[in-house]
Short mmCIF file of C-alpha atoms in Angstrom, two decimals:
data_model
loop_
_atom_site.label_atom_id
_atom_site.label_comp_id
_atom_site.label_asym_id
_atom_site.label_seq_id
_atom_site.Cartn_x
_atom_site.Cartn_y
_atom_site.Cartn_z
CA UNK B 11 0.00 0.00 0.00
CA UNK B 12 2.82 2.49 -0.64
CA UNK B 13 2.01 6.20 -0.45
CA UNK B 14 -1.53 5.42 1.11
CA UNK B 15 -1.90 7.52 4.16
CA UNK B 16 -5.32 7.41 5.57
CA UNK B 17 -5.80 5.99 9.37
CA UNK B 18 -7.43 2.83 8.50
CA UNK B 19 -4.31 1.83 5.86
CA UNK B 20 -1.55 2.87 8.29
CA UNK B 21 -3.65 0.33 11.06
CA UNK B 22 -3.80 -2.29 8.28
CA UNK B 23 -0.07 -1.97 7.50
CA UNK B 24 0.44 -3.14 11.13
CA UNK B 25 -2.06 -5.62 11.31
CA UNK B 26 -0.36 -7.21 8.20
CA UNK B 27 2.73 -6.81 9.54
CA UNK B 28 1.65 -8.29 13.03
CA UNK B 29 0.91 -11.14 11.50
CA UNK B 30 3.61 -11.57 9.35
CA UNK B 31 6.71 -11.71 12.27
CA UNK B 32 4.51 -11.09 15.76
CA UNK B 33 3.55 -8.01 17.51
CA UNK B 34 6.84 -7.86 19.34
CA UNK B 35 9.18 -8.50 16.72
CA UNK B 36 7.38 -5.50 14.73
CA UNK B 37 9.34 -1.99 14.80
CA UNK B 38 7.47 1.32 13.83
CA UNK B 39 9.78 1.16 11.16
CA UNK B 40 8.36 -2.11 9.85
CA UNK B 41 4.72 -0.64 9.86
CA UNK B 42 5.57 2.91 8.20
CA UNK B 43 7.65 1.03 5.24
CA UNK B 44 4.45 -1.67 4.83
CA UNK B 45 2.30 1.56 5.05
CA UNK B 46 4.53 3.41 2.53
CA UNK B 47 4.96 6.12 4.70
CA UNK B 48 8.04 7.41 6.89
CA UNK B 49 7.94 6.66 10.58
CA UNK B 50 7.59 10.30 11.91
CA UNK B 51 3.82 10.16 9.94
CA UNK B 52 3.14 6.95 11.85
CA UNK B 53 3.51 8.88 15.14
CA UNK B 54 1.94 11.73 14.18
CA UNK B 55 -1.60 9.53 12.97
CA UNK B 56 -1.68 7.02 15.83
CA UNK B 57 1.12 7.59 18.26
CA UNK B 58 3.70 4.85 20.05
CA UNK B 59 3.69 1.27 19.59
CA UNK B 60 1.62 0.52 22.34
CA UNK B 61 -1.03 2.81 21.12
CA UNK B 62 -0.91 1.27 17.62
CA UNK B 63 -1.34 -2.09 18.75
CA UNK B 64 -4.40 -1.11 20.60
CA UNK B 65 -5.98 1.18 17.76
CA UNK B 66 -5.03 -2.09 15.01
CA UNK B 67 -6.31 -4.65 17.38
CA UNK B 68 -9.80 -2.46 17.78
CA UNK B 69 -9.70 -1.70 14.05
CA UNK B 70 -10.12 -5.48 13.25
CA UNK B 71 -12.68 -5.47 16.17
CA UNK B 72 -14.88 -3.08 14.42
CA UNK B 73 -14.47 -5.20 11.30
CA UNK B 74 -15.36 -8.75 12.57
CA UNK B 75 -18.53 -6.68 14.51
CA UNK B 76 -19.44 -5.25 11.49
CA UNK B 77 -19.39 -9.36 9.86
CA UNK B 78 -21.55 -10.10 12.27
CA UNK B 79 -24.33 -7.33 12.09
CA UNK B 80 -24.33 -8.00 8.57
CA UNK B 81 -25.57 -11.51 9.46
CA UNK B 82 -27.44 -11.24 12.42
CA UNK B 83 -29.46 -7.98 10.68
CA UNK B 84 -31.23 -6.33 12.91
CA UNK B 85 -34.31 -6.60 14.92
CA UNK B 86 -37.68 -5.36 13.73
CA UNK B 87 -39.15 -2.26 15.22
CA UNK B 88 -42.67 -2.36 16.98
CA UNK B 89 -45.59 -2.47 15.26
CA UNK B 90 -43.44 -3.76 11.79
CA UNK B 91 -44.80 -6.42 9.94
CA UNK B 92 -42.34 -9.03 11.19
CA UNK B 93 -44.41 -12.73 11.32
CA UNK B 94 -41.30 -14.89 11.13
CA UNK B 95 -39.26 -12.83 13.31
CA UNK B 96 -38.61 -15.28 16.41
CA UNK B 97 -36.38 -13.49 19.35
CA UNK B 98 -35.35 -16.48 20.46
CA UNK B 99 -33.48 -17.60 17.01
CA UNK B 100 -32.15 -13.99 16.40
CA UNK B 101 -30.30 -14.48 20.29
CA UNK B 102 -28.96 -18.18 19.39
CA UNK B 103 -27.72 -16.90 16.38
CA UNK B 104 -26.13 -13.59 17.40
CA UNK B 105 -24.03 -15.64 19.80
CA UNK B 106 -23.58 -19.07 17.29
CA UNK B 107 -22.60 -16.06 15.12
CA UNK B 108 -20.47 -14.30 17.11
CA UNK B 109 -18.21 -17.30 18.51
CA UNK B 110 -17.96 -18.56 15.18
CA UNK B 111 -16.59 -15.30 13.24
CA UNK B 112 -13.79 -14.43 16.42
CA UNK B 113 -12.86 -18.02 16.84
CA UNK B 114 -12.73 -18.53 12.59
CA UNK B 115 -10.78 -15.31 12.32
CA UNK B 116 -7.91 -15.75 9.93
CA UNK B 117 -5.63 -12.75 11.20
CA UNK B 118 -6.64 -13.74 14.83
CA UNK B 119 -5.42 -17.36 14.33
CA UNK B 120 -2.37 -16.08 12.44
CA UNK B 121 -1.09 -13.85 15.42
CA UNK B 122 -1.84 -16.66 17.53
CA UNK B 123 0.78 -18.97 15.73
CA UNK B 124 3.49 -16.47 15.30
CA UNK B 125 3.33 -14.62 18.90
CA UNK B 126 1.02 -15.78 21.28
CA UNK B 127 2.02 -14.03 24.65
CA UNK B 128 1.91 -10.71 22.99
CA UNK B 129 -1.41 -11.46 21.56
CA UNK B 130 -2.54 -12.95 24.32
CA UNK B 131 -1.68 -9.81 26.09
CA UNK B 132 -3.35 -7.58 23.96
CA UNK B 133 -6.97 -9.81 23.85
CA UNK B 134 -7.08 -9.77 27.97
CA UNK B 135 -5.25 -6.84 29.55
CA UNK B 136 -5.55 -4.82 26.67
CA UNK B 137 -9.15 -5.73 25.93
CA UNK B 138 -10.88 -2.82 27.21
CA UNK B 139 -11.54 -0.84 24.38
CA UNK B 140 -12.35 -3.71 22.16
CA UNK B 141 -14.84 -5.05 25.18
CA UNK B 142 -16.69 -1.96 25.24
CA UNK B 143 -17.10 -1.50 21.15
CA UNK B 144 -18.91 -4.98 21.38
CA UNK B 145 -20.82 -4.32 24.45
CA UNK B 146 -22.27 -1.33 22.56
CA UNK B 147 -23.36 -3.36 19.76
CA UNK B 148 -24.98 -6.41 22.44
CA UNK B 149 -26.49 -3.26 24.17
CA UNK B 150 -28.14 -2.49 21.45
CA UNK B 151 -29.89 -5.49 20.25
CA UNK B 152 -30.58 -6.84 23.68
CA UNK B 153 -32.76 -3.21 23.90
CA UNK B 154 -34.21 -3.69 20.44
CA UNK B 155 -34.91 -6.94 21.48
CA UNK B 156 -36.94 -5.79 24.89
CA UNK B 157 -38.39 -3.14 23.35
CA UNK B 158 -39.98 -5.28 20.62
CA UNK B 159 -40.90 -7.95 22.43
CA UNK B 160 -43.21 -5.22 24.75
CA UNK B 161 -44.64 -3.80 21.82
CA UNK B 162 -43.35 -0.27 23.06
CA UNK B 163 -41.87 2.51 21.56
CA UNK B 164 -37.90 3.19 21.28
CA UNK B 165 -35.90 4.97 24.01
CA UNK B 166 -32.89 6.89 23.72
CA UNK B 167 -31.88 5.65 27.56
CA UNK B 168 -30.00 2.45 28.16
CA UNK B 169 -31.42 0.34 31.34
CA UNK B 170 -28.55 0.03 33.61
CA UNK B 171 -29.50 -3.74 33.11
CA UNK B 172 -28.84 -3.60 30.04
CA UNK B 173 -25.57 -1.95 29.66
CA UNK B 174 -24.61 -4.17 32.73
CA UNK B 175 -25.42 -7.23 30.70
CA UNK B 176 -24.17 -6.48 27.30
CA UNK B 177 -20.57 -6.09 28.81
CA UNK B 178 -21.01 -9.61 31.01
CA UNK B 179 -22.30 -11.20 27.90
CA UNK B 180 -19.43 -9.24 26.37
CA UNK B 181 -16.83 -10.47 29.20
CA UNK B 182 -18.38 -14.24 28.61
CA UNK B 183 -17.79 -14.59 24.93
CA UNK B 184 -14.17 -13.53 25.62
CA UNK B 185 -13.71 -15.99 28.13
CA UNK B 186 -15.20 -18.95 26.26
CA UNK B 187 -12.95 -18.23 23.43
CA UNK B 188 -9.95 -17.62 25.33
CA UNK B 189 -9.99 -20.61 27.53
CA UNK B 190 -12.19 -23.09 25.75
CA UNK B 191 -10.34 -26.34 27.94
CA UNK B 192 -12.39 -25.45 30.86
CA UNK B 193 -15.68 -25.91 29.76
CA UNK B 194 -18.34 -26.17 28.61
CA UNK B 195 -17.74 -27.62 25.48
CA UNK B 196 -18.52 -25.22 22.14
CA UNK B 197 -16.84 -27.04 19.78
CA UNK B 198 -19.09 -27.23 17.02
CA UNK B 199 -22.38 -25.31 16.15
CA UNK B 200 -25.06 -27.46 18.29
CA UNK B 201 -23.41 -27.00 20.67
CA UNK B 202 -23.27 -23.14 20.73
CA UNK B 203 -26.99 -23.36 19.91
CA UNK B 204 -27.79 -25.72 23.22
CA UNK B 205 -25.58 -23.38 25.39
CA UNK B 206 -27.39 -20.08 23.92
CA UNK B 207 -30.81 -21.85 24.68
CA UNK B 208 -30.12 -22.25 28.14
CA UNK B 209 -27.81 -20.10 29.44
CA UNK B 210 -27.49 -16.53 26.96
CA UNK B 211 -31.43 -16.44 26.13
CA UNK B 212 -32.81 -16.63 29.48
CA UNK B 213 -30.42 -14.01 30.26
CA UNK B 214 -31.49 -11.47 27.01
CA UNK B 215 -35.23 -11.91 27.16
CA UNK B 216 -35.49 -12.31 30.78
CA UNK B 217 -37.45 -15.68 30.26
#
């Protein structure tokens, strides 16, 4: 991508480069010449290392969310003509959806081979960001959800209990796919569906 020198090419220069040789084998240097720019324009755009690796790591966060919205498609307002929308199937597969696209995730897997700790690193203590951008997108279907199973209208305010359990639901995907050894078992696509049936959709739609 030489001379290209917009935000969202200079994060996936380092992304690319990430995955090539490992987030801690990758020099500024490395980025700005797979960027095709020089490294005092890396600075400038996103700042140190550190701060790179967290802006590149949300960047491709924004990208697998915006896979999955694309999929899930979103939930019908009140009073829509909707017959064959079923709440409980749009929850199973927002989750079936969501494992499935992080776990699947070619770059992911990639920087997984070639440096684990550092990636490691950067998906649990480093998370925070990326945690919130997801919780904002659970947030928002588990109140689109609420709202049309009520029959009520829209509100700009987010339910404490809501925003409270978009992040745990947030929090729980991360753990499952982090440290799938411990249980329970996800390892194939009934699976995630039996799991969602009895443990996320009780928790969404409160049933």
């Amino acid at each position: 991508m030489p001379g290209v020198e917009t935000d969202d090419a200079l994060l996936v220069a380092a992304l690319e480069q990430f995955a090539l040789v490992g987030i801690r084998r990758t020099s500024a240097d490395d980025i700005a010449r797979r960027a095709g720019v020089n490294r005092a324009t890396l600075y400038r755009r996103l700042g140190t290392k550190s701060e790179i690796v967290a802006a590149a790591l949300l960047h491709e966060t924004s990208s697998v969310l915006a896979q999955i919205e694309a999929t899930i498609g979103d939930v019908p307002e009140p009073g829509t003509d909707a017959p064959d929308f079923d709440a409980v199937e749009y929850v199973v597969t927002f989750f079936v959806t969501t494992l499935t696209a992080v776990r699947d995730n070619q770059l992911l897997q990639r920087l997984l081979e070639v440096d684990r700790d550092e990636t490691l690193v950067g998906l649990t203590f480093g998370a925070g960001p990326a945690l919130t951008l997801s919780a904002g997108l659970v947030a928002d279907r588990v109140r689109a959800l609420r709202v049309h199973r009520a029959g009520a209208a829209p509100s700009d305010e987010l339910p404490d209990d809501v925003a409270a359990l978009a992040i745990t639901l947030a929090r729980l995907t991360q753990s499952l796919l982090l440290t799938p050894d411990a249980g329970p078992s996800l390892d194939n696509p009934a699976r995630m569906r039996q799991y969602a049936e009895q443990v996320v959709v009780p928790m969404v739609l409160r049933v």
